[in-house]
C-alpha positions as a Markdown table, in Angstrom:
| # | Residue | x | y | z |
|---|---|---|---|---|
| 1 | Unk | 0.0 | 0.0 | 0.0 |
| 2 | Unk | 1.2 | 3.5 | -0.9 |
| 3 | Unk | 0.0 | 6.6 | 1.0 |
| 4 | Unk | 0.4 | 10.0 | -0.8 |
| 5 | Unk | -0.5 | 13.5 | 0.3 |
| 6 | Unk | -2.7 | 15.5 | -2.0 |
| 7 | Unk | -1.4 | 19.0 | -1.2 |
| 8 | Unk | 1.3 | 21.6 | -2.0 |
| 9 | Unk | 1.4 | 23.0 | 1.5 |
| 10 | Unk | 4.9 | 22.8 | 2.8 |
| 11 | Unk | 4.0 | 22.9 | 6.5 |
| 12 | Unk | 1.6 | 19.9 | 6.0 |
| 13 | Unk | 4.1 | 18.0 | 3.9 |
| 14 | Unk | 6.8 | 18.5 | 6.5 |
| 15 | Unk | 4.5 | 17.3 | 9.3 |
| 16 | Unk | 3.1 | 14.3 | 7.6 |
| 17 | Unk | 6.4 | 13.2 | 6.0 |
| 18 | Unk | 7.6 | 12.5 | 9.6 |
| 19 | Unk | 4.5 | 10.5 | 10.5 |
| 20 | Unk | 3.4 | 8.5 | 7.4 |
| 21 | Unk | 5.3 | 6.0 | 5.3 |
| 22 | Unk | 4.9 | 8.7 | 2.7 |
| 23 | Unk | 5.2 | 7.3 | -0.9 |
| 24 | Unk | 4.6 | 10.6 | -2.7 |
| 25 | Unk | 2.9 | 14.0 | -3.1 |
| 26 | Unk | 0.2 | 14.8 | -5.7 |
| 27 | Unk | -1.2 | 18.0 | -7.0 |
| 28 | Unk | -3.5 | 19.6 | -9.5 |
| 29 | Unk | -4.4 | 23.2 | -10.5 |
| 30 | Unk | -7.1 | 23.4 | -7.8 |
| 31 | Unk | -4.6 | 22.4 | -5.1 |
| 32 | Unk | -2.1 | 24.9 | -6.5 |
| 33 | Unk | -4.8 | 27.6 | -6.3 |
| 34 | Unk | -5.3 | 26.9 | -2.6 |
| 35 | Unk | -1.6 | 28.0 | -2.0 |
| 36 | Unk | -2.1 | 31.3 | -3.7 |
| 37 | Unk | 0.2 | 33.0 | -6.2 |
| 38 | Unk | 3.3 | 30.7 | -5.6 |
| 39 | Unk | 6.3 | 30.2 | -7.7 |
| 40 | Unk | 5.0 | 26.8 | -8.8 |
| 41 | Unk | 8.2 | 25.0 | -9.9 |
| 42 | Unk | 10.1 | 26.4 | -6.9 |
| 43 | Unk | 7.4 | 24.9 | -4.7 |
| 44 | Unk | 7.9 | 21.5 | -6.3 |
| 45 | Unk | 11.6 | 21.7 | -5.7 |
| 46 | Unk | 11.0 | 22.6 | -2.1 |
| 47 | Unk | 8.7 | 19.6 | -1.7 |
| 48 | Unk | 11.4 | 17.3 | -3.2 |
| 49 | Unk | 13.8 | 18.6 | -0.6 |
| 50 | Unk | 11.4 | 17.7 | 2.2 |
| 51 | Unk | 10.3 | 14.2 | 1.0 |
| 52 | Unk | 13.6 | 13.1 | -0.5 |
| 53 | Unk | 14.4 | 11.3 | -3.8 |
| 54 | Unk | 12.6 | 8.0 | -3.2 |
| 55 | Unk | 9.1 | 9.4 | -2.8 |
| 56 | Unk | 7.2 | 10.4 | -6.0 |
| 57 | Unk | 5.8 | 13.7 | -7.1 |
| 58 | Unk | 2.8 | 14.0 | -9.4 |
| 59 | Unk | 2.3 | 17.2 | -11.3 |
| 60 | Unk | -0.7 | 17.8 | -13.5 |
| 61 | Unk | -0.8 | 19.5 | -16.9 |
| 62 | Unk | -3.1 | 22.5 | -17.4 |
| 63 | Unk | -3.5 | 22.4 | -21.2 |
| 64 | Unk | -6.5 | 20.4 | -22.6 |
| 65 | Unk | -5.4 | 19.9 | -26.2 |
| 66 | Unk | -2.9 | 17.3 | -27.4 |
| 67 | Unk | -0.1 | 19.6 | -28.4 |
| 68 | Unk | -0.6 | 21.7 | -25.3 |
| 69 | Unk | -0.4 | 18.7 | -23.0 |
| 70 | Unk | 2.8 | 17.6 | -24.7 |
| 71 | Unk | 4.2 | 21.2 | -24.2 |
| 72 | Unk | 3.1 | 21.3 | -20.6 |
| 73 | Unk | 4.7 | 17.9 | -19.9 |
| 74 | Unk | 8.0 | 18.9 | -21.4 |
| 75 | Unk | 8.0 | 22.1 | -19.3 |
| 76 | Unk | 7.2 | 20.1 | -16.1 |
| 77 | Unk | 10.0 | 17.6 | -16.9 |
| 78 | Unk | 12.5 | 20.4 | -17.7 |
| 79 | Unk | 11.8 | 22.2 | -14.4 |
| 80 | Unk | 11.2 | 19.2 | -12.1 |
| 81 | Unk | 13.4 | 16.4 | -13.5 |
| 82 | Unk | 13.0 | 13.0 | -15.1 |
| 83 | Unk | 11.6 | 11.3 | -12.0 |
| 84 | Unk | 8.4 | 13.4 | -12.0 |
| 85 | Unk | 5.1 | 11.9 | -12.8 |
| 86 | Unk | 3.0 | 13.8 | -15.3 |
| 87 | Unk | -0.7 | 13.8 | -14.5 |
| 88 | Unk | -2.9 | 13.8 | -17.6 |
| 89 | Unk | -6.7 | 13.7 | -17.5 |
| 90 | Unk | -8.1 | 10.8 | -19.5 |
| 91 | Unk | -10.0 | 12.7 | -22.2 |
| 92 | Unk | -9.6 | 11.9 | -25.9 |
| 93 | Unk | -6.9 | 14.5 | -26.2 |
| 94 | Unk | -5.3 | 13.3 | -22.9 |
| 95 | Unk | -5.3 | 9.7 | -23.9 |
| 96 | Unk | -3.6 | 10.5 | -27.2 |
| 97 | Unk | -1.0 | 12.5 | -25.3 |
| 98 | Unk | -0.4 | 9.7 | -22.8 |
| 99 | Unk | 0.4 | 7.3 | -25.6 |
| 100 | Unk | 2.9 | 9.7 | -27.1 |
| 101 | Unk | 4.5 | 10.7 | -23.7 |
| 102 | Unk | 4.9 | 7.0 | -22.7 |
| 103 | Unk | 6.7 | 6.4 | -26.0 |
| 104 | Unk | 9.0 | 9.2 | -25.1 |
| 105 | Unk | 9.8 | 7.7 | -21.7 |
| 106 | Unk | 7.7 | 9.9 | -19.4 |
| 107 | Unk | 6.2 | 8.6 | -16.2 |
| 108 | Unk | 2.4 | 9.1 | -16.4 |
| 109 | Unk | -0.4 | 9.3 | -13.9 |
| 110 | Unk | -3.7 | 9.1 | -15.7 |
| 111 | Unk | -6.2 | 11.2 | -13.8 |
| 112 | Unk | -9.9 | 12.4 | -13.7 |
| 113 | Unk | -11.0 | 8.8 | -14.1 |
| 114 | Unk | -14.8 | 8.3 | -13.5 |
| 115 | Unk | -15.4 | 5.0 | -15.3 |
| 116 | Unk | -13.9 | 1.6 | -15.8 |
| 117 | Unk | -13.7 | 2.3 | -19.6 |
| 118 | Unk | -11.4 | 5.3 | -19.1 |
| 119 | Unk | -9.2 | 3.3 | -16.7 |
| 120 | Unk | -9.0 | 0.3 | -19.1 |
| 121 | Unk | -7.9 | 2.6 | -22.0 |
| 122 | Unk | -5.3 | 4.3 | -19.7 |
| 123 | Unk | -3.9 | 0.9 | -18.8 |
| 124 | Unk | -3.5 | -0.1 | -22.4 |
| 125 | Unk | -1.9 | 3.3 | -23.1 |
| 126 | Unk | 0.8 | 2.4 | -20.6 |
| 127 | Unk | -0.1 | 4.7 | -17.7 |
| 128 | Unk | 2.0 | 4.1 | -14.6 |
| 129 | Unk | -0.8 | 5.1 | -12.2 |
| 130 | Unk | -4.5 | 5.5 | -12.6 |
| 131 | Unk | -6.3 | 8.0 | -10.5 |
| 132 | Unk | -10.0 | 7.2 | -10.1 |
| 133 | Unk | -12.0 | 9.9 | -8.3 |
| 134 | Unk | -13.7 | 8.0 | -5.5 |
| 135 | Unk | -15.9 | 10.6 | -3.8 |
| 136 | Unk | -16.6 | 12.4 | -7.1 |
| 137 | Unk | -17.8 | 9.2 | -8.6 |
| 138 | Unk | -20.1 | 8.6 | -5.6 |
| 139 | Unk | -21.5 | 12.2 | -6.0 |
| 140 | Unk | -22.7 | 11.4 | -9.5 |
| 141 | Unk | -24.1 | 8.0 | -8.5 |
| 142 | Unk | -21.2 | 5.9 | -10.0 |
| 143 | Unk | -20.2 | 2.8 | -8.0 |
| 144 | Unk | -16.6 | 3.7 | -7.1 |
| 145 | Unk | -15.9 | 0.4 | -5.4 |
| 146 | Unk | -17.0 | -1.5 | -8.6 |
| 147 | Unk | -14.8 | 0.7 | -10.8 |
| 148 | Unk | -11.7 | 0.2 | -8.7 |
| 149 | Unk | -12.4 | -3.5 | -8.4 |
| 150 | Unk | -12.8 | -3.9 | -12.1 |
| 151 | Unk | -9.6 | -2.0 | -12.9 |
| 152 | Unk | -7.7 | -4.0 | -10.3 |
| 153 | Unk | -9.0 | -7.3 | -11.8 |
| 154 | Unk | -8.0 | -6.1 | -15.3 |
| 155 | Unk | -4.5 | -5.2 | -14.2 |
| 156 | Unk | -4.0 | -8.5 | -12.4 |
| 157 | Unk | -5.4 | -10.6 | -15.3 |
| 158 | Unk | -3.3 | -8.8 | -17.9 |
| 159 | Unk | -0.2 | -8.6 | -15.7 |
| 160 | Unk | 0.0 | -4.9 | -16.4 |
| 161 | Unk | 2.4 | -2.7 | -14.6 |
| 162 | Unk | -0.2 | 0.1 | -13.9 |
| 163 | Unk | -1.1 | 0.8 | -10.3 |
| 164 | Unk | -4.4 | 2.3 | -9.0 |
| 165 | Unk | -3.8 | 5.6 | -7.2 |
| 166 | Unk | -7.3 | 6.2 | -5.8 |
| 167 | Unk | -8.1 | 9.9 | -5.2 |
| 168 | Unk | -10.8 | 12.3 | -4.1 |
| 169 | Unk | -11.8 | 11.1 | -0.6 |
| 170 | Unk | -14.1 | 12.7 | 2.0 |
| 171 | Unk | -13.3 | 10.2 | 4.8 |
| 172 | Unk | -11.0 | 7.3 | 5.8 |
| 173 | Unk | -13.8 | 4.8 | 5.3 |
| 174 | Unk | -13.6 | 5.5 | 1.5 |
| 175 | Unk | -9.9 | 4.9 | 1.7 |
| 176 | Unk | -10.3 | 1.6 | 3.4 |
| 177 | Unk | -12.9 | 0.5 | 0.7 |
| 178 | Unk | -10.5 | 1.6 | -2.1 |
| 179 | Unk | -7.7 | -0.6 | -0.7 |
| 180 | Unk | -10.1 | -3.5 | -0.1 |
| 181 | Unk | -11.1 | -3.3 | -3.8 |
| 182 | Unk | -7.5 | -3.6 | -5.0 |
| 183 | Unk | -6.1 | -0.1 | -5.1 |
| 184 | Unk | -2.3 | -0.2 | -4.6 |
| 185 | Unk | -2.1 | 3.5 | -3.6 |
| 186 | Unk | -4.2 | 6.4 | -2.4 |
| 187 | Unk | -3.7 | 10.1 | -2.2 |
| 188 | Unk | -5.6 | 12.2 | 0.3 |
| 189 | Unk | -5.6 | 15.7 | 1.8 |
| 190 | Unk | -3.9 | 16.4 | 5.2 |
| 191 | Unk | -7.4 | 16.9 | 6.6 |
| 192 | Unk | -8.3 | 13.3 | 5.9 |
| 193 | Unk | -5.2 | 12.0 | 7.6 |
| 194 | Unk | -5.9 | 14.3 | 10.6 |
| 195 | Unk | -9.4 | 12.8 | 10.8 |
| 196 | Unk | -8.0 | 9.3 | 10.8 |
| 197 | Unk | -6.5 | 10.0 | 14.2 |
| 198 | Unk | -9.2 | 12.3 | 15.6 |
| 199 | Unk | -11.3 | 9.5 | 17.3 |
| 200 | Unk | -11.4 | 10.5 | 21.0 |
| 201 | Unk | -11.1 | 6.8 | 22.1 |
| 202 | Unk | -7.5 | 6.7 | 20.8 |
| 203 | Unk | -6.3 | 9.5 | 23.0 |
| 204 | Unk | -8.3 | 8.2 | 25.9 |
| 205 | Unk | -6.7 | 4.8 | 25.7 |
| 206 | Unk | -3.2 | 6.4 | 25.7 |
| 207 | Unk | -4.1 | 8.7 | 28.6 |
| 208 | Unk | -5.4 | 5.7 | 30.6 |
| 209 | Unk | -2.2 | 3.8 | 30.0 |
| 210 | Unk | -0.2 | 6.8 | 31.2 |
| 211 | Unk | -2.3 | 7.3 | 34.3 |
| 212 | Unk | -2.0 | 3.6 | 35.3 |
| 213 | Unk | 1.8 | 3.6 | 34.9 |
| 214 | Unk | 2.1 | 6.9 | 36.8 |
| 215 | Unk | 0.0 | 5.6 | 39.7 |
| 216 | Unk | 2.6 | 2.9 | 40.4 |
| 217 | Unk | 5.9 | 4.4 | 39.2 |
| 218 | Unk | 5.3 | 8.1 | 39.5 |
| 219 | Unk | 6.7 | 8.8 | 36.1 |
| 220 | Unk | 5.4 | 9.4 | 32.6 |
| 221 | Unk | 8.0 | 7.3 | 30.9 |
| 222 | Unk | 9.3 | 3.7 | 31.3 |
| 223 | Unk | 12.7 | 4.9 | 32.5 |
């Protein structure tokens, strides 16, 4: 299982990179907007410094047409290095670009996936990661679990190298379901990870242990 952060916020990335077995950081234009008028490529470099060379970074193109996507991808690679994953929405133009970019040796994350059909085409085009939008699918009455399960089955049966990087979550329950259906990776906002540890019973259990130890040994540590 791979856990990624869906943010460009340096403070959040610094915090969670110390806590999680962090496999990478993902972004898109909406996430970039949340950070304000930043020097985008400098921000990506700062993130690389924080997370190190082993974790992946996924940067999305902005252009929607085939030539524009290729141009964006080249610019991202130029500024961010060969190890970057280029996020390309699975539209007709995007799918054509994915085929070309893969032939040129790019690492690709196929994104904005709402259907099994999109995912299957991205797999055949050679995408390294597929990013189905879990909560967004549910919001338009698409069975997100079924889509992820079908894509996972197709990858396994065809021995494809693609991985499912499920995205767009509103709670940790959806993350658990995505993994249960065969997703190899997820990306979620810092708020989702915060929520995963917000259950009052967790802290109560820890506090009770501390209280019981302190009652006998008069200390809050084992030494």
